[in-house]
Coordinates of C-alpha atoms in Angstrom, one line a residue:
Chain K
M1 CA 3.7 0.4 -7.1
N2 CA 3.8 0.7 -10.5
A3 CA 5.5 3.3 -11.9
G4 CA 2.3 4.4 -14.2
V5 CA 0.5 5.7 -11.1
E6 CA 3.1 8.1 -11.4
W7 CA 2.3 9.1 -14.6
A8 CA -0.7 8.7 -15.1
V9 CA -1.5 11.3 -12.1
H10 CA 0.6 13.1 -13.6
C11 CA -1.0 13.6 -17.1
C12 CA -4.2 13.9 -15.7
V13 CA -2.8 16.9 -14.0
D14 CA -1.6 18.3 -17.4
L15 CA -4.9 17.5 -19.1
A16 CA -6.8 19.9 -16.2
I17 CA -4.2 22.4 -16.7
T18 CA -4.2 22.6 -21.1
G19 CA -8.4 22.2 -20.8
Q20 CA -10.4 20.4 -23.5
D21 CA -9.5 22.6 -26.2
Q22 CA -7.3 20.3 -27.6
A23 CA -6.3 16.4 -27.1
V24 CA -3.0 15.3 -26.1
S25 CA -1.1 12.4 -28.0
A26 CA 0.9 9.5 -25.6
A27 CA 4.0 11.1 -28.1
R28 CA 3.1 14.7 -26.4
F29 CA 3.6 13.7 -23.2
A30 CA 6.3 10.8 -23.4
A31 CA 8.3 14.0 -25.2
R32 CA 7.7 16.1 -22.4
Y33 CA 8.5 13.6 -19.4
G34 CA 11.2 11.6 -21.3
L35 CA 9.3 8.4 -21.2
P36 CA 8.6 5.4 -23.4
A37 CA 5.6 6.2 -25.7
A38 CA 4.3 2.8 -26.0
Y39 CA 4.1 2.2 -22.2
L40 CA 2.7 5.3 -21.6
N41 CA 0.3 5.2 -23.6
K42 CA -0.7 1.8 -22.0
Q43 CA -1.1 3.4 -18.6
L44 CA -3.5 6.2 -20.4
Q45 CA -5.7 3.6 -22.1
A46 CA -6.5 1.9 -19.2
L47 CA -7.3 5.6 -17.7
V48 CA -9.7 5.3 -20.8
R49 CA -10.9 2.1 -20.0
A50 CA -11.9 3.5 -15.9
G51 CA -14.1 6.2 -17.7
I52 CA -10.9 9.0 -16.8
L53 CA -10.1 10.1 -19.8
T54 CA -11.5 9.6 -23.4
S55 CA -9.5 9.0 -26.6
T56 CA -9.9 10.6 -30.0
P57 CA -7.8 9.0 -33.0
G58 CA -6.5 10.7 -36.0
P59 CA -3.4 13.6 -36.7
R60 CA -5.2 15.7 -33.9
G61 CA -6.2 13.4 -31.9
G62 CA -5.2 12.1 -28.3
F63 CA -6.7 12.2 -25.0
R64 CA -8.5 14.5 -22.7
L65 CA -10.5 14.2 -19.6
A66 CA -13.6 12.3 -19.1
R67 CA -15.4 14.3 -16.5
R68 CA -14.1 17.9 -14.3
P69 CA -10.9 17.7 -12.6
S70 CA -12.9 17.8 -9.1
K71 CA -14.4 14.7 -10.2
I72 CA -11.1 13.0 -10.3
T73 CA -9.3 11.5 -7.4
L74 CA -6.2 10.0 -6.3
L75 CA -7.6 6.6 -5.8
D76 CA -9.7 6.7 -9.1
V77 CA -6.2 7.0 -11.1
I78 CA -4.7 4.1 -8.6
V79 CA -7.3 1.7 -9.3
A80 CA -7.0 2.4 -12.8
I81 CA -3.8 1.4 -13.2
E82 CA -3.5 -0.9 -10.1
G83 CA -6.6 -2.3 -9.6
A84 CA -8.9 -2.2 -6.7
D85 CA -7.4 -4.9 -4.5
D86 CA -6.0 -4.3 -0.8
A87 CA -2.3 -4.5 -0.8
F88 CA -3.1 -7.2 2.4
Q89 CA -4.3 -10.1 0.8
C90 CA -5.6 -12.4 3.6
T91 CA -5.3 -16.0 2.9
Q92 CA -7.5 -17.4 5.9
I93 CA -4.7 -19.3 7.3
L94 CA -6.8 -19.7 10.4
K95 CA -8.9 -22.1 8.3
A96 CA -6.2 -24.5 8.6
T97 CA -5.8 -24.1 12.8
P98 CA -7.5 -26.5 15.4
G99 CA -11.0 -26.0 16.4
A100 CA -11.7 -23.3 13.2
D101 CA -14.9 -23.6 11.8
P102 CA -14.3 -24.9 8.2
S103 CA -17.8 -22.3 7.1
L104 CA -16.5 -19.6 7.9
D105 CA -15.3 -16.4 6.0
Y106 CA -12.5 -15.6 7.9
Q107 CA -11.6 -12.6 5.3
S108 CA -14.0 -10.8 7.1
Y109 CA -13.8 -12.8 10.4
C110 CA -10.1 -12.6 11.1
L111 CA -9.1 -10.1 13.2
V112 CA -6.0 -9.5 11.8
S113 CA -7.8 -9.2 8.6
K114 CA -9.8 -6.9 9.9
A115 CA -6.8 -4.5 11.8
M116 CA -5.3 -4.8 8.2
R117 CA -8.3 -3.7 6.2
A118 CA -9.1 -0.8 8.6
A119 CA -5.6 0.6 7.8
E120 CA -6.2 0.6 4.3
L121 CA -9.4 2.1 4.5
V122 CA -8.4 5.2 5.9
Y123 CA -5.4 5.4 3.1
R124 CA -8.1 4.9 0.6
R125 CA -9.9 8.1 2.2
E126 CA -7.3 10.0 2.0
L127 CA -6.7 9.1 -1.8
K128 CA -10.1 9.8 -2.3
A129 CA -10.4 13.3 -0.8
Q130 CA -7.5 14.3 -2.8
T131 CA -8.6 15.3 -6.6
I132 CA -7.0 16.6 -9.6
A133 CA -8.4 19.9 -9.2
H134 CA -6.5 20.3 -5.8
L135 CA -3.3 19.2 -7.7
K136 CA -4.1 21.9 -10.3
A137 CA -5.0 24.5 -8.1
A138 CA -2.1 23.6 -5.7
V139 CA 0.5 23.5 -8.6
E140 CA -0.7 26.9 -10.1
R141 CA -0.8 28.3 -6.6
R142 CA 3.1 27.6 -6.1
T143 CA 4.6 27.8 -9.7
P144 CA 2.6 30.5 -11.2
N145 CA 4.2 30.2 -14.8
A146 CA 3.7 25.9 -14.8
P147 CA 0.7 26.3 -16.4
T148 CA 2.2 28.3 -19.3
L149 CA 5.1 26.0 -19.9
T150 CA 2.9 23.2 -19.7
R151 CA 0.4 23.9 -22.2
R152 CA 3.7 25.1 -24.5
S153 CA 5.1 21.4 -24.2
L154 CA 1.8 19.7 -24.8
T155 CA -0.6 21.9 -26.9
V156 CA 0.0 22.6 -30.9
D157 CA 0.2 26.6 -31.5
Chain C
M1 CA 2.0 -7.6 0.0
N2 CA 3.8 -10.6 0.3
A3 CA 1.6 -13.6 2.5
G4 CA 4.4 -13.3 5.1
V5 CA 2.9 -10.4 6.0
E6 CA 0.1 -12.6 7.4
W7 CA 1.8 -15.3 8.4
A8 CA 3.9 -12.7 10.6
V9 CA 1.3 -11.2 12.5
H10 CA -0.8 -14.3 13.1
C11 CA 2.8 -16.5 14.8
C12 CA 3.5 -12.6 16.5
V13 CA -0.2 -13.0 18.3
D14 CA 0.6 -16.5 19.1
L15 CA 3.8 -16.0 20.9
A16 CA 2.0 -13.2 22.7
I17 CA -0.9 -15.7 23.7
T18 CA 1.8 -18.5 24.1
G19 CA 3.7 -16.5 26.6
Q20 CA 7.8 -16.3 27.7
D21 CA 8.1 -19.6 29.5
Q22 CA 8.3 -21.9 26.1
A23 CA 10.2 -21.0 22.6
V24 CA 7.5 -22.0 19.4
S25 CA 9.6 -23.7 16.4
A26 CA 8.8 -22.6 12.7
A27 CA 7.9 -26.3 12.3
R28 CA 5.6 -26.0 15.0
F29 CA 4.1 -22.9 13.4
A30 CA 3.9 -24.7 9.9
A31 CA 1.8 -27.4 10.8
R32 CA -1.0 -25.0 13.1
Y33 CA -1.3 -23.8 9.5
G34 CA -0.3 -25.8 7.5
L35 CA 2.2 -23.7 5.9
P36 CA 5.4 -24.3 4.2
A37 CA 8.1 -24.4 7.0
A38 CA 11.4 -23.5 4.8
Y39 CA 9.5 -20.4 4.1
L40 CA 7.3 -19.4 7.0
N41 CA 11.3 -19.9 8.8
K42 CA 12.3 -17.4 6.2
Q43 CA 9.6 -14.8 7.3
L44 CA 10.3 -15.9 11.0
Q45 CA 14.1 -14.9 10.8
A46 CA 13.1 -11.7 9.5
L47 CA 11.4 -11.1 12.4
V48 CA 14.4 -11.9 14.7
R49 CA 16.5 -9.6 12.5
A50 CA 13.8 -6.6 13.0
G51 CA 14.3 -7.0 16.8
I52 CA 10.8 -8.5 17.2
L53 CA 11.7 -12.0 17.9
T54 CA 14.5 -14.0 19.3
S55 CA 15.4 -17.2 18.2
T56 CA 17.0 -19.8 20.4
P57 CA 18.4 -23.3 18.7
G58 CA 18.7 -26.6 20.1
P59 CA 15.4 -29.3 20.6
R60 CA 13.9 -27.3 22.8
G61 CA 14.3 -23.8 20.6
G62 CA 12.3 -21.6 18.8
F63 CA 10.7 -18.5 18.6
R64 CA 9.6 -15.4 21.5
L65 CA 8.4 -12.3 21.4
A66 CA 11.7 -9.7 22.0
R67 CA 9.6 -7.7 23.6
R68 CA 6.2 -7.1 25.0
P69 CA 3.6 -7.1 22.9
S70 CA 2.2 -4.1 23.4
K71 CA 5.5 -2.6 21.9
I72 CA 5.1 -4.5 18.7
T73 CA 3.4 -2.5 16.4
L74 CA 1.3 -4.0 13.0
L75 CA 3.7 -1.6 10.9
D76 CA 6.8 -3.0 12.9
V77 CA 5.8 -6.5 11.8
I78 CA 4.9 -5.2 8.2
V79 CA 8.4 -3.2 7.9
A80 CA 10.3 -6.1 9.1
I81 CA 8.9 -8.6 5.9
E82 CA 8.3 -5.5 3.3
G83 CA 10.7 -2.9 3.9
A84 CA 10.4 0.3 5.0
D85 CA 9.5 1.9 1.5
D86 CA 6.3 3.4 0.7
A87 CA 4.4 2.0 -2.1
F88 CA 4.4 4.8 -4.2
Q89 CA 8.1 5.6 -5.3
C90 CA 8.4 8.9 -7.3
T91 CA 10.9 8.6 -9.8
Q92 CA 11.0 12.6 -10.4
I93 CA 9.5 13.0 -13.7
L94 CA 9.0 16.0 -13.6
K95 CA 13.2 16.7 -14.0
A96 CA 12.8 15.7 -17.4
T97 CA 10.4 18.7 -18.0
P98 CA 11.0 22.3 -19.5
G99 CA 11.5 24.5 -17.1
A100 CA 12.9 22.2 -14.9
D101 CA 15.4 22.9 -12.0
P102 CA 17.9 20.2 -12.1
S103 CA 19.3 20.5 -8.8
L104 CA 15.6 20.4 -6.7
D105 CA 15.0 17.3 -5.2
Y106 CA 11.4 16.8 -7.1
Q107 CA 11.0 13.5 -4.6
S108 CA 9.9 16.2 -1.8
Y109 CA 9.2 19.3 -3.9
C110 CA 6.7 17.5 -6.2
L111 CA 3.2 18.0 -5.2
V112 CA 2.0 14.9 -6.7
S113 CA 4.7 13.1 -4.8
K114 CA 3.7 15.2 -1.6
A115 CA -0.1 14.0 -1.7
M116 CA 1.0 10.3 -2.2
R117 CA 3.0 10.7 0.9
A118 CA 0.4 12.1 3.1
A119 CA -2.1 9.4 2.1
E120 CA 1.1 6.5 3.0
L121 CA 1.6 9.0 6.2
V122 CA -2.0 8.1 7.7
Y123 CA -1.8 4.6 6.6
R124 CA 1.4 4.1 8.5
R125 CA -0.3 5.7 11.5
E126 CA -3.0 3.7 11.5
L127 CA -0.7 0.5 11.3
K128 CA 1.2 1.8 13.9
A129 CA -1.7 2.2 16.5
Q130 CA -2.4 -1.0 15.9
T131 CA -0.1 -3.3 18.5
I132 CA 0.3 -7.2 19.0
A133 CA -1.5 -6.9 22.1
H134 CA -4.3 -5.0 21.0
L135 CA -5.0 -7.9 18.8
K136 CA -4.4 -10.4 21.6
A137 CA -6.8 -9.1 23.3
A138 CA -9.7 -8.6 20.7
V139 CA -8.6 -12.5 20.3
E140 CA -9.4 -13.2 23.7
R141 CA -12.5 -11.2 24.2
R142 CA -14.2 -12.4 20.9
T143 CA -13.0 -16.1 21.2
P144 CA -12.4 -16.9 25.1
N145 CA -11.2 -20.6 24.3
A146 CA -8.8 -19.8 21.4
P147 CA -5.6 -19.3 24.3
T148 CA -6.6 -22.4 25.3
L149 CA -6.5 -24.0 21.4
T150 CA -3.6 -22.0 20.2
R151 CA -1.2 -23.1 23.1
R152 CA -2.4 -26.7 23.0
S153 CA -1.2 -26.6 18.9
L154 CA 2.2 -24.9 19.8
T155 CA 3.9 -25.7 23.3
V156 CA 4.9 -29.1 24.5
D157 CA 3.1 -30.3 27.2

């Protein structure tokens, strides 16, 4: 999995903490995490294309959440960065075997493919149950001064 | 995920069906599935190194299951081909942030990392619950003539 997933999730949690009043630029995020700004900006633009963030141009521009943190799941962020494909790609090798039906879609028929898909489904269900709001709340519960430090490093006084 | 995972799982199910009397060569598997024999052999050798298959040399040599099909899980096969690493790799980007504790292991401390790991755990648990014996039984239930066709394409008369 692309390192951009880690960056993107952290940026979303940060934006949930800093709130909607100010936009946060890629440069600010890059400075906070010691990451390459141009590459981080690419990941954030992918979140904009997926409807997770909005982006405003200009000197006080930057990124904001496009919807409430409770409506952004970990799965949304991963799919925005990595695409929606399953990790396991069935290439239908059964089609070449003796007795195979050439008209059959082995991607849905093959029992190996089905078992792999079942596992990916529980993975996705788990990622879908975790939202940016849950993560923000968990951070605030565990480290009460984290929001203040986050705001200080990301927003303009 | 490497296409070798699909090949390896199918070969294991086939070996559960053909039984322990005869070994099956990489060339036979390659012919059955229309796959490149040398590359398929590499995947099967990875299963040998992982203790899932045994390999015997010689003209009637080839691969056999190293243990009962009920003792080989889908997770075992995936780990043998892909390695044991989680898909999500935490690079501890929190370590660079203001107020971070440089002595802390953020891989276990970070709540984003924890949430991602929790999802991978349910994925692995699901893959661990599925064995080659389950897949063999499901194939035999659904396609009663499949074992005969499989044996015919893989074993010597």
